[in-house]
Structure formats: structure tokens, C-alpha cells
mmCIF file of C-alpha atoms and ligand atoms in Angstrom:
data_model
loop_
_atom_site.group_PDB
_atom_site.id
_atom_site.type_symbol
_atom_site.label_atom_id
_atom_site.label_comp_id
_atom_site.label_asym_id
_atom_site.label_seq_id
_atom_site.Cartn_x
_atom_site.Cartn_y
_atom_site.Cartn_z
ATOM 1 C CA MET A 94 -0.040 0.009 0.010
ATOM 2 C CA ARG A 95 1.172 3.536 -0.656
ATOM 3 C CA ALA A 96 0.226 5.864 2.115
ATOM 4 C CA LEU A 97 0.210 9.727 2.208
ATOM 5 C CA VAL A 98 0.855 11.019 5.727
ATOM 6 C CA THR A 99 0.107 14.744 6.131
ATOM 7 C CA GLY A 100 2.149 16.069 8.985
ATOM 8 C CA GLY A 101 4.425 13.047 8.747
ATOM 9 C CA ALA A 102 7.463 14.810 10.215
ATOM 10 C CA GLY A 103 5.458 15.532 13.340
ATOM 11 C CA PHE A 104 5.254 13.755 16.664
ATOM 12 C CA ILE A 105 2.433 11.266 15.947
ATOM 13 C CA GLY A 106 3.036 11.198 12.248
ATOM 14 C CA SER A 107 6.686 10.052 12.633
ATOM 15 C CA HIS A 108 5.669 7.218 14.941
ATOM 16 C CA LEU A 109 2.987 6.186 12.458
ATOM 17 C CA ILE A 110 5.583 6.171 9.631
ATOM 18 C CA ASP A 111 7.806 3.881 11.730
ATOM 19 C CA ARG A 112 4.895 1.423 11.811
ATOM 20 C CA LEU A 113 3.954 1.803 8.161
ATOM 21 C CA VAL A 114 7.528 1.308 6.996
ATOM 22 C CA ALA A 115 7.945 -1.732 9.287
ATOM 23 C CA ARG A 116 4.919 -3.439 7.754
ATOM 24 C CA GLY A 117 6.236 -2.749 4.165
ATOM 25 C CA ASP A 118 4.079 0.213 2.982
ATOM 26 C CA ASP A 119 5.478 2.888 0.756
ATOM 27 C CA VAL A 120 5.072 6.313 2.367
ATOM 28 C CA VAL A 121 4.750 9.797 1.013
ATOM 29 C CA VAL A 122 4.924 12.701 3.441
ATOM 30 C CA ILE A 123 3.686 16.265 3.017
ATOM 31 C CA ASP A 124 4.787 18.550 5.760
ATOM 32 C CA ASN A 125 5.711 22.264 5.984
ATOM 33 C CA LEU A 126 7.965 21.669 8.957
ATOM 34 C CA SER A 127 6.148 24.278 11.033
ATOM 35 C CA SER A 128 6.252 21.970 14.096
ATOM 36 C CA GLY A 129 7.594 18.851 12.449
ATOM 37 C CA VAL A 130 11.279 17.716 12.601
ATOM 38 C CA VAL A 131 12.904 16.010 9.595
ATOM 39 C CA ALA A 132 15.329 14.163 11.869
ATOM 40 C CA PHE A 133 12.320 12.185 13.140
ATOM 41 C CA ILE A 134 12.023 10.459 9.785
ATOM 42 C CA GLN A 135 15.529 10.903 8.477
ATOM 43 C CA SER A 136 16.419 7.169 8.667
ATOM 44 C CA HIS A 137 13.502 6.302 6.434
ATOM 45 C CA LEU A 138 14.370 9.115 3.965
ATOM 46 C CA ASP A 139 17.928 7.882 3.907
ATOM 47 C CA ALA A 140 16.751 4.321 3.264
ATOM 48 C CA GLY A 141 14.531 5.524 0.386
ATOM 49 C CA ARG A 142 11.397 4.260 2.237
ATOM 50 C CA VAL A 143 9.769 7.705 2.516
ATOM 51 C CA ASP A 144 9.232 10.303 -0.184
ATOM 52 C CA MET A 145 9.013 13.823 1.337
ATOM 53 C CA VAL A 146 7.045 16.655 -0.250
ATOM 54 C CA GLU A 147 7.934 19.763 1.574
ATOM 55 C CA GLY A 148 4.757 21.765 1.204
ATOM 56 C CA ASP A 149 1.804 23.384 2.833
ATOM 57 C CA ILE A 150 -1.623 21.740 2.917
ATOM 58 C CA CYS A 151 -3.224 25.150 2.813
ATOM 59 C CA ASN A 152 -1.882 25.306 -0.727
ATOM 60 C CA PRO A 153 -3.998 23.089 -3.086
ATOM 61 C CA ASP A 154 -1.039 22.856 -5.597
ATOM 62 C CA ASP A 155 1.251 21.435 -2.938
ATOM 63 C CA VAL A 156 -1.528 18.958 -1.836
ATOM 64 C CA GLY A 157 -1.902 17.954 -5.542
ATOM 65 C CA ARG A 158 1.781 17.269 -5.936
ATOM 66 C CA ALA A 159 1.707 14.828 -3.077
ATOM 67 C CA MET A 160 -1.717 13.265 -3.943
ATOM 68 C CA ALA A 161 -0.676 12.628 -7.560
ATOM 69 C CA LYS A 162 1.871 9.971 -6.333
ATOM 70 C CA ASP A 163 -0.517 7.004 -6.740
ATOM 71 C CA ILE A 164 -1.776 7.116 -3.179
ATOM 72 C CA ASP A 165 -4.105 4.340 -1.723
ATOM 73 C CA CYS A 166 -4.765 5.878 1.658
ATOM 74 C CA VAL A 167 -4.361 9.259 3.402
ATOM 75 C CA PHE A 168 -3.496 9.653 7.032
ATOM 76 C CA HIS A 169 -4.414 13.181 7.618
ATOM 77 C CA LEU A 170 -2.503 14.445 10.658
ATOM 78 C CA ALA A 171 -1.221 17.896 9.740
ATOM 79 C CA ALA A 172 -2.802 20.689 11.777
ATOM 80 C CA ASN A 173 -1.932 23.392 14.210
ATOM 81 C CA PRO A 174 -1.131 21.446 17.414
ATOM 82 C CA ASP A 175 -1.342 24.434 19.804
ATOM 83 C CA ILE A 176 -4.930 24.695 21.192
ATOM 84 C CA ARG A 177 -4.027 27.755 23.208
ATOM 85 C CA LEU A 178 -3.057 29.717 20.073
ATOM 86 C CA GLY A 179 -6.733 30.224 19.284
ATOM 87 C CA THR A 180 -6.966 32.617 22.297
ATOM 88 C CA ARG A 181 -4.798 35.090 20.403
ATOM 89 C CA ILE A 182 -5.034 34.343 16.728
ATOM 90 C CA THR A 183 -8.528 33.356 15.535
ATOM 91 C CA ASP A 184 -8.025 32.156 11.941
ATOM 92 C CA THR A 185 -5.197 29.615 12.367
ATOM 93 C CA ASP A 186 -7.422 26.626 13.137
ATOM 94 C CA LEU A 187 -9.923 27.713 10.406
ATOM 95 C CA ASN A 188 -7.166 27.728 7.759
ATOM 96 C CA GLN A 189 -4.762 24.925 8.994
ATOM 97 C CA GLY A 190 -7.664 22.715 10.125
ATOM 98 C CA THR A 191 -10.968 23.285 8.308
ATOM 99 C CA VAL A 192 -9.837 24.688 5.022
ATOM 100 C CA ALA A 193 -6.719 22.469 4.836
ATOM 101 C CA THR A 194 -8.950 19.394 5.422
ATOM 102 C CA TYR A 195 -11.145 20.526 2.592
ATOM 103 C CA ASN A 196 -8.028 20.746 0.396
ATOM 104 C CA ILE A 197 -7.002 17.195 1.270
ATOM 105 C CA LEU A 198 -10.525 15.812 0.517
ATOM 106 C CA GLU A 199 -10.914 17.701 -2.691
ATOM 107 C CA SER A 200 -7.511 16.501 -3.907
ATOM 108 C CA MET A 201 -8.478 12.932 -3.016
ATOM 109 C CA ARG A 202 -11.624 13.338 -5.127
ATOM 110 C CA LEU A 203 -9.688 14.752 -8.047
ATOM 111 C CA ASN A 204 -7.039 12.007 -7.871
ATOM 112 C CA GLY A 205 -9.357 9.063 -7.143
ATOM 113 C CA VAL A 206 -7.956 8.331 -3.665
ATOM 114 C CA LYS A 207 -10.583 6.510 -1.674
ATOM 115 C CA LYS A 208 -9.464 5.971 1.953
ATOM 116 C CA ILE A 209 -8.721 8.484 4.727
ATOM 117 C CA ALA A 210 -7.877 8.274 8.387
ATOM 118 C CA PHE A 211 -8.506 11.630 10.135
ATOM 119 C CA ALA A 212 -6.762 12.800 13.410
ATOM 120 C CA SER A 213 -9.604 14.324 15.418
ATOM 121 C CA SER A 214 -9.668 14.992 19.181
ATOM 122 C CA SER A 215 -11.507 14.461 22.384
ATOM 123 C CA VAL A 216 -12.012 18.259 22.602
ATOM 124 C CA VAL A 217 -14.837 18.041 19.978
ATOM 125 C CA TYR A 218 -17.081 16.803 22.962
ATOM 126 C CA GLY A 219 -16.748 20.124 24.770
ATOM 127 C CA GLU A 220 -16.917 20.420 28.547
ATOM 128 C CA ASP A 221 -20.484 19.213 29.356
ATOM 129 C CA ALA A 222 -20.190 15.724 28.049
ATOM 130 C CA PRO A 223 -20.752 12.707 30.308
ATOM 131 C CA LEU A 224 -17.485 10.996 31.411
ATOM 132 C CA PRO A 225 -16.267 8.651 30.107
ATOM 133 C CA THR A 226 -17.635 10.063 26.823
ATOM 134 C CA PRO A 227 -18.809 7.571 24.237
ATOM 135 C CA GLU A 228 -18.609 8.214 20.455
ATOM 136 C CA ASP A 229 -22.405 8.560 20.182
ATOM 137 C CA HIS A 230 -22.518 11.468 22.627
ATOM 138 C CA GLY A 231 -24.094 14.550 21.086
ATOM 139 C CA PRO A 232 -24.542 17.276 20.252
ATOM 140 C CA CYS A 233 -20.894 17.957 20.312
ATOM 141 C CA MET A 234 -20.186 21.569 21.457
ATOM 142 C CA PRO A 235 -16.454 22.301 21.356
ATOM 143 C CA ILE A 236 -15.296 25.299 23.351
ATOM 144 C CA SER A 237 -11.959 25.956 21.595
ATOM 145 C CA LEU A 238 -11.287 27.194 18.068
ATOM 146 C CA TYR A 239 -9.063 24.119 17.593
ATOM 147 C CA GLY A 240 -12.075 21.852 18.673
ATOM 148 C CA ALA A 241 -14.355 23.686 16.257
ATOM 149 C CA SER A 242 -11.867 23.037 13.379
ATOM 150 C CA LYS A 243 -11.685 19.356 14.299
ATOM 151 C CA GLN A 244 -15.546 19.067 14.342
ATOM 152 C CA ALA A 245 -15.687 20.906 11.006
ATOM 153 C CA GLY A 246 -13.012 18.471 9.631
ATOM 154 C CA GLU A 247 -15.095 15.493 10.804
ATOM 155 C CA GLY A 248 -18.123 16.925 9.046
ATOM 156 C CA LEU A 249 -16.236 17.410 5.757
ATOM 157 C CA VAL A 250 -14.819 13.921 5.957
ATOM 158 C CA SER A 251 -18.271 12.459 6.596
ATOM 159 C CA SER A 252 -19.762 14.512 3.661
ATOM 160 C CA TRP A 253 -17.041 13.200 1.301
ATOM 161 C CA VAL A 254 -17.982 9.679 2.358
ATOM 162 C CA GLY A 255 -21.621 10.313 1.760
ATOM 163 C CA THR A 256 -21.273 12.258 -1.528
ATOM 164 C CA PHE A 257 -18.116 10.795 -3.144
ATOM 165 C CA GLY A 258 -17.988 7.239 -1.810
ATOM 166 C CA LEU A 259 -14.822 7.632 0.327
ATOM 167 C CA GLN A 260 -14.114 5.243 3.193
ATOM 168 C CA ALA A 261 -13.017 6.995 6.321
ATOM 169 C CA TRP A 262 -11.808 6.307 9.865
ATOM 170 C CA ILE A 263 -12.206 9.336 12.209
ATOM 171 C CA PHE A 264 -10.118 8.983 15.443
ATOM 172 C CA ARG A 265 -10.858 11.184 18.478
ATOM 173 C CA PHE A 266 -7.573 11.012 20.451
ATOM 174 C CA ALA A 267 -7.105 11.521 24.121
ATOM 175 C CA ASN A 268 -3.878 13.454 25.061
ATOM 176 C CA ILE A 269 -1.142 11.651 23.156
ATOM 177 C CA ILE A 270 2.299 11.626 24.748
ATOM 178 C CA GLY A 271 5.615 9.957 24.255
ATOM 179 C CA ALA A 272 9.154 10.175 22.765
ATOM 180 C CA ARG A 273 9.658 13.009 20.223
ATOM 181 C CA GLY A 274 6.856 15.087 21.767
ATOM 182 C CA THR A 275 7.352 18.737 20.841
ATOM 183 C CA HIS A 276 4.470 20.243 22.794
ATOM 184 C CA GLY A 277 2.134 19.517 25.642
ATOM 185 C CA VAL A 278 2.202 19.653 29.417
ATOM 186 C CA ILE A 279 5.181 17.261 30.084
ATOM 187 C CA TYR A 280 7.334 18.958 27.378
ATOM 188 C CA ASP A 281 6.422 22.361 29.003
ATOM 189 C CA PHE A 282 7.247 21.214 32.499
ATOM 190 C CA ILE A 283 10.678 19.805 31.532
ATOM 191 C CA HIS A 284 11.500 23.099 29.771
ATOM 192 C CA LYS A 285 10.430 25.112 32.778
ATOM 193 C CA LEU A 286 12.619 23.023 35.063
ATOM 194 C CA LYS A 287 15.518 23.359 32.662
ATOM 195 C CA ASN A 288 15.124 27.217 32.853
ATOM 196 C CA ASP A 289 14.670 27.186 36.644
ATOM 197 C CA PRO A 290 15.056 23.935 38.580
ATOM 198 C CA SER A 291 13.890 25.676 41.791
ATOM 199 C CA ARG A 292 10.205 26.134 40.759
ATOM 200 C CA LEU A 293 7.612 24.678 38.493
ATOM 201 C CA GLU A 294 4.750 26.898 37.438
ATOM 202 C CA VAL A 295 1.467 24.958 36.715
ATOM 203 C CA LEU A 296 -1.301 26.689 34.757
ATOM 204 C CA GLY A 297 -4.567 26.395 36.620
ATOM 205 C CA ASN A 298 -5.151 24.785 40.034
ATOM 206 C CA GLY A 299 -3.593 21.423 39.038
ATOM 207 C CA LEU A 300 -6.909 19.575 39.439
ATOM 208 C CA GLN A 301 -7.449 19.301 35.636
ATOM 209 C CA GLU A 302 -7.863 15.611 35.013
ATOM 210 C CA LYS A 303 -7.390 14.051 31.605
ATOM 211 C CA SER A 304 -6.679 10.718 29.935
ATOM 212 C CA TYR A 305 -3.184 10.163 28.484
ATOM 213 C CA MET A 306 -2.241 7.608 25.803
ATOM 214 C CA GLU A 307 1.276 6.603 24.830
ATOM 215 C CA VAL A 308 2.029 7.431 21.113
ATOM 216 C CA GLY A 309 3.003 3.907 20.243
ATOM 217 C CA ASP A 310 -0.333 2.646 21.562
ATOM 218 C CA CYS A 311 -2.024 5.417 19.592
ATOM 219 C CA VAL A 312 -0.475 4.454 16.257
ATOM 220 C CA ASP A 313 -0.991 0.742 16.854
ATOM 221 C CA GLY A 314 -4.638 1.497 17.725
ATOM 222 C CA ILE A 315 -5.114 3.441 14.466
ATOM 223 C CA LEU A 316 -3.762 0.616 12.388
ATOM 224 C CA HIS A 317 -5.623 -2.087 14.294
ATOM 225 C CA VAL A 318 -8.910 -0.315 14.058
ATOM 226 C CA MET A 319 -8.489 0.311 10.296
ATOM 227 C CA ALA A 320 -7.805 -3.413 9.747
ATOM 228 C CA ASN A 321 -10.806 -4.431 11.846
ATOM 229 C CA ALA A 322 -13.570 -1.796 11.175
ATOM 230 C CA ASP A 323 -14.808 -1.739 7.590
ATOM 231 C CA ALA A 324 -17.917 0.525 7.443
ATOM 232 C CA PRO A 325 -17.910 3.387 5.041
ATOM 233 C CA LEU A 326 -17.539 5.790 7.969
ATOM 234 C CA ASN A 327 -15.826 4.542 11.189
ATOM 235 C CA LEU A 328 -15.639 6.742 14.357
ATOM 236 C CA TYR A 329 -13.454 5.666 17.210
ATOM 237 C CA ASN A 330 -12.225 7.232 20.489
ATOM 238 C CA LEU A 331 -8.589 6.273 21.130
ATOM 239 C CA GLY A 332 -7.446 6.670 24.710
ATOM 240 C CA SER A 333 -6.376 4.738 27.825
ATOM 241 C CA HIS A 334 -8.415 3.368 30.742
ATOM 242 C CA ASP A 335 -7.875 6.053 33.316
ATOM 243 C CA THR A 336 -6.934 9.714 33.928
ATOM 244 C CA ALA A 337 -4.178 11.658 35.691
ATOM 245 C CA SER A 338 -4.359 15.141 37.248
ATOM 246 C CA VAL A 339 -1.975 17.940 36.258
ATOM 247 C CA ARG A 340 -0.835 17.960 39.883
ATOM 248 C CA ARG A 341 0.176 14.343 39.535
ATOM 249 C CA ILE A 342 1.966 15.000 36.228
ATOM 250 C CA ALA A 343 3.995 17.824 37.917
ATOM 251 C CA GLU A 344 4.980 15.460 40.787
ATOM 252 C CA LEU A 345 6.005 12.688 38.315
ATOM 253 C CA VAL A 346 8.068 15.165 36.206
ATOM 254 C CA VAL A 347 9.811 16.514 39.291
ATOM 255 C CA GLU A 348 10.569 12.915 40.375
ATOM 256 C CA VAL A 349 11.878 11.773 36.889
ATOM 257 C CA THR A 350 14.020 14.931 36.464
ATOM 258 C CA GLN A 351 15.166 14.650 40.108
ATOM 259 C CA CYS A 352 14.492 18.361 40.619
ATOM 260 C CA HIS A 353 13.408 17.505 44.104
ATOM 261 C CA ASP A 354 13.804 21.044 45.463
ATOM 262 C CA ALA A 355 11.381 22.460 42.863
ATOM 263 C CA ARG A 356 8.434 24.328 44.415
ATOM 264 C CA ILE A 357 5.267 23.425 42.455
ATOM 265 C CA GLU A 358 3.284 26.713 42.076
ATOM 266 C CA TYR A 359 -0.256 26.935 40.735
ATOM 267 C CA THR A 360 -1.542 29.943 38.838
ATOM 268 C CA GLY A 361 -5.121 29.077 40.020
ATOM 269 C CA GLY A 362 -8.462 28.743 38.289
ATOM 270 C CA ASP A 363 -10.066 25.478 37.174
ATOM 271 C CA ARG A 364 -8.408 25.473 33.751
ATOM 272 C CA GLY A 365 -5.101 26.197 32.047
ATOM 273 C CA TRP A 366 -6.448 28.769 29.551
ATOM 274 C CA ALA A 367 -9.771 29.837 28.099
ATOM 275 C CA GLY A 368 -11.093 26.975 25.957
ATOM 276 C CA ASP A 369 -9.185 24.364 27.979
ATOM 277 C CA ILE A 370 -11.409 21.478 29.169
ATOM 278 C CA PRO A 371 -10.694 20.732 32.841
ATOM 279 C CA ARG A 372 -11.890 17.100 32.877
ATOM 280 C CA ALA A 373 -11.837 14.760 29.972
ATOM 281 C CA ARG A 374 -12.023 10.977 29.665
ATOM 282 C CA LEU A 375 -12.981 8.983 26.578
ATOM 283 C CA SER A 376 -14.986 5.797 26.627
ATOM 284 C CA ILE A 377 -12.776 3.270 24.975
ATOM 285 C CA GLN A 378 -15.375 0.349 24.906
ATOM 286 C CA LYS A 379 -15.624 0.570 21.119
ATOM 287 C CA MET A 380 -11.855 0.531 20.709
ATOM 288 C CA LEU A 381 -11.631 -2.494 23.080
ATOM 289 C CA GLN A 382 -14.321 -4.332 21.135
ATOM 290 C CA THR A 383 -12.039 -4.385 18.117
ATOM 291 C CA GLY A 384 -9.620 -6.470 20.170
ATOM 292 C CA PHE A 385 -7.088 -3.636 20.764
ATOM 293 C CA ASP A 386 -5.959 -2.580 24.162
ATOM 294 C CA VAL A 387 -3.287 -0.161 25.364
ATOM 295 C CA SER A 388 0.020 -1.294 26.761
ATOM 296 C CA MET A 389 0.221 1.633 29.233
ATOM 297 C CA ASN A 390 -2.249 3.505 31.278
ATOM 298 C CA SER A 391 -2.012 7.267 32.017
ATOM 299 C CA GLU A 392 0.554 7.237 34.781
ATOM 300 C CA ASP A 393 2.904 4.695 33.146
ATOM 301 C CA ALA A 394 2.649 6.747 29.865
ATOM 302 C CA ILE A 395 3.477 9.948 31.752
ATOM 303 C CA ARG A 396 6.500 8.413 33.504
ATOM 304 C CA HIS A 397 7.700 6.908 30.251
ATOM 305 C CA THR A 398 7.311 10.186 28.360
ATOM 306 C CA ALA A 399 9.027 12.215 31.019
ATOM 307 C CA THR A 400 11.974 9.763 30.885
ATOM 308 C CA CYS A 401 12.205 9.915 27.058
ATOM 309 C CA LEU A 402 11.856 13.709 26.885
ATOM 310 C CA LEU A 403 14.347 14.324 29.662
ATOM 311 C CA GLU A 404 16.860 12.376 27.578
ATOM 312 C CA GLU A 405 15.883 14.274 24.403
ATOM 313 C CA ILE A 406 15.807 17.751 25.951
ATOM 314 C CA GLY A 407 18.333 17.391 28.786
ATOM 315 C CA LEU A 408 18.449 19.739 31.806
ATOM 316 C CA GLU A 409 21.786 21.259 31.154
HETATM 317 P P1 NAD B 1418 2.647 17.896 15.515
HETATM 318 O O1 NAD B 1418 2.654 19.333 15.544
HETATM 319 O O2 NAD B 1418 3.869 17.185 16.034
HETATM 320 O O3 NAD B 1418 2.361 17.376 14.095
HETATM 321 C C1 NAD B 1418 1.726 18.135 13.135
HETATM 322 C C2 NAD B 1418 2.574 18.093 11.837
HETATM 323 O O4 NAD B 1418 1.878 18.810 10.830
HETATM 324 C C3 NAD B 1418 3.927 18.815 11.963
HETATM 325 O O5 NAD B 1418 4.920 17.986 11.351
HETATM 326 C C4 NAD B 1418 3.771 20.132 11.213
HETATM 327 O O6 NAD B 1418 4.966 20.595 10.707
HETATM 328 C C5 NAD B 1418 2.783 19.646 10.159
HETATM 329 N N1 NAD B 1418 1.875 20.783 9.692
HETATM 330 C C6 NAD B 1418 1.234 21.698 10.386
HETATM 331 N N2 NAD B 1418 0.502 22.582 9.584
HETATM 332 C C7 NAD B 1418 0.881 22.105 8.357
HETATM 333 C C8 NAD B 1418 0.517 22.636 7.072
HETATM 334 N N3 NAD B 1418 -0.249 23.746 6.872
HETATM 335 N N4 NAD B 1418 0.972 22.020 5.908
HETATM 336 C C9 NAD B 1418 1.855 20.904 6.132
HETATM 337 N N5 NAD B 1418 2.183 20.468 7.313
HETATM 338 C C10 NAD B 1418 1.719 21.075 8.377
HETATM 339 O O7 NAD B 1418 1.357 17.447 16.351
HETATM 340 P P2 NAD B 1418 0.839 15.967 16.750
HETATM 341 O O8 NAD B 1418 0.704 15.965 18.217
HETATM 342 O O9 NAD B 1418 1.721 14.915 16.091
HETATM 343 O O10 NAD B 1418 -0.533 15.970 16.121
HETATM 344 C C11 NAD B 1418 -0.878 15.247 14.968
HETATM 345 C C12 NAD B 1418 -2.411 15.380 14.702
HETATM 346 O O11 NAD B 1418 -3.064 14.714 15.802
HETATM 347 C C13 NAD B 1418 -2.917 16.756 14.683
HETATM 348 O O12 NAD B 1418 -3.999 16.879 13.736
HETATM 349 C C14 NAD B 1418 -3.479 16.964 16.088
HETATM 350 O O13 NAD B 1418 -4.509 17.962 16.059
HETATM 351 C C15 NAD B 1418 -4.020 15.615 16.361
HETATM 352 N N6 NAD B 1418 -4.131 15.414 17.790
HETATM 353 C C16 NAD B 1418 -3.080 15.349 18.624
HETATM 354 C C17 NAD B 1418 -3.155 15.151 19.947
HETATM 355 C C18 NAD B 1418 -2.016 15.036 20.931
HETATM 356 O O14 NAD B 1418 -2.186 14.965 22.083
HETATM 357 N N7 NAD B 1418 -0.821 15.222 20.427
HETATM 358 C C19 NAD B 1418 -4.490 14.948 20.522
HETATM 359 C C20 NAD B 1418 -5.597 15.016 19.704
HETATM 360 C C21 NAD B 1418 -5.416 15.236 18.336
#
């Protein structure tokens, strides 16, 4: 199979490519390197297993160049990863999320590409959903601009299935963490301790409680579900069994970095920023019913990630 991975030089995309290459797929990447890192996929580029198109999915011509390479399946992961950015700049998620997803789907139609996996998010459920939240919860009322763009992307994917006969897998991810992470709470905490090992500022009151999934589990889950769910439109939450609080993450990062003298200071308030969802947990029953389970729960994934990122970032 020849796969096109949008955002393939990114955190989740590069782990997905490791799996695709290992199972023998040919891989084309389109990435503008805004948050991606070529080094994450350099070994596959050197081995000739990955063909990289440096381009912007906001530009239909760039998308067309990648899509014309005889693609069987698109893994659409490229997006602005920074949910907080929407509090300052209000058209990033619209352009890099909603419009860019339209560009991908339209280029698939024009090039006769029939399968797509779309990286959506738990944040589409908003903050009033029952916990754990099942896929059939609705109406979904996202409270961030990023969440709105994911919901719009889901709608576009679903409409291309209904109108143009695509087959799609929409994945609503929990918080995905692991090696090569370039953003997120654990990455931020390690950088803060690197700048000042005597204190760790935590946004909010530390009681925010979310579910964390290790990135290897995430990409294994994607490929397992795609091999085992064959409806025209397949919607799956991907997450772990439990949650961890931000307070607990701060304690674990202090422990792993051995910054034992660090004072953990909370900025206060029930959420990290406007549009943040203080409590999130996905129902993973549907994922489990496909026969896939995670290898790590939230706390193991956090400890593992802190250890990997400490090695990658260093404290010196
Ligand atoms: P990431 O920032 O590491 O990866 C995104 C990649 O897309 C990067 O390589 C970036 O350079 C590329 N990109 C961004 N805009 C682009 C554009 N206009 N044109 C071409 N390339 C572009 O983020 P990630 O954590 O790997 O996230 C991957 C996907 O999963 C995203 O769609 C994200 O919204 C979604 N997601 C991630 C999480 C998580 O916890 N990491 C949770 C839910 C959903």
C-alpha cells in the first residue's frame, strides 16, 4: 500500500511512519515543517522508504503534488497542534484545520484516492459531556477554536464519504504523549525546570484531570482499528483506561528529572487557559471491542514520556 501522511514529520506522524515502513508500506509525506522535525523520519528518508514533499496543505497545488503519487490511503494528521493559540489568533485553526482538510479531501476526489484516516480530538465533545464520553454522545459543542476546526473536519470527511464514496476512519484522540513530543504539558514542565530547577509553574489549580495515551499505543490503535472496522464511516475514540491530574503530572516530572527542590506553584483557576477542558475521559469500549488494548495507562505513559523527553531535551 502507498500511504500519504500529512504532517508526517510531526510527533504522531513520525511514529505512524515507523509502523507503516515496518509493515512494508510505501510512504509519501507532506509537511511544511512548522512544528515537524525532519530528523524524526531521516532514517526512512535515507533508506529511500519515505518520499518527502515539503509543502503546505493550505496550498492546493502542494497537496496535488503529493496526492498525484498514486496514493491508496491518506493519514491526515497535519494541523496546528497548539490549542491555546486560538485565544490570540482566531483564523489559524480555520485555515490549517478546516480549509486544509477541505483541500485534502478535494484533492483525493480529483485524484481518485478512496481511503482516509483523520486525526480528530476528544476536545470536540466540549466540557459538558458525560465521562467517560462515548462516540455517540451529542450534540458535540467544542469550546476551543481548535475543537471547532476538528468538528468541522469530521463533518467534511463524513460528507465526502456520503457524496463521493470515500471510506473514512475518524479517530478522536485523548492526550497523546511519548518520545519526540514537541508540545504539551510534560514537554512544557521539563523546559520550565530546565530554565529554573527551583520552581515549576503549573497553569490552573492542578486539578485538571485528563486521559493520557502513549504514542506507540495510539498508532498501533489506528492501524488495528483500520484493519478491523470496515464500514464506510468509522468513528473511534482512542485513549487509555484512566486519567491523571496535572498535579500528579507535575509530581512525576519532578521525580523523573530529580528536581526534588522544585516548588510546584499553581496559577489558580479551574483550567489552564480559556477554551481548555478541565476534565476529559473517553469511553474506549468501542476500541476495546475491536480487540485492541493499550499497553500503558495514563501514569505509566506519563512516566515513560518524562523519561524519554528528559533524555531528548536534557536539563543542562
Ligand atoms: P505535531 O505538531 O507534532 O504534528 C503536526 C505536523 O503537521 C507537523 O509535522 C507540522 O509541521 C505539520 N503541519 C502543520 N501545519 C501544516 C501545514 N499547513 N502544511 C503541512 N504540514 C503542516 O502534532 P501531533 O501531536 O503529532 O498531532 C498530529 C495530529 O493529531 C494533529 O492533527 C493534532 O491535532 C491531532 N491530535 C493530537 C493530539 C495530541 O495529544 N498530540 C491529541 C488530539 C489530536
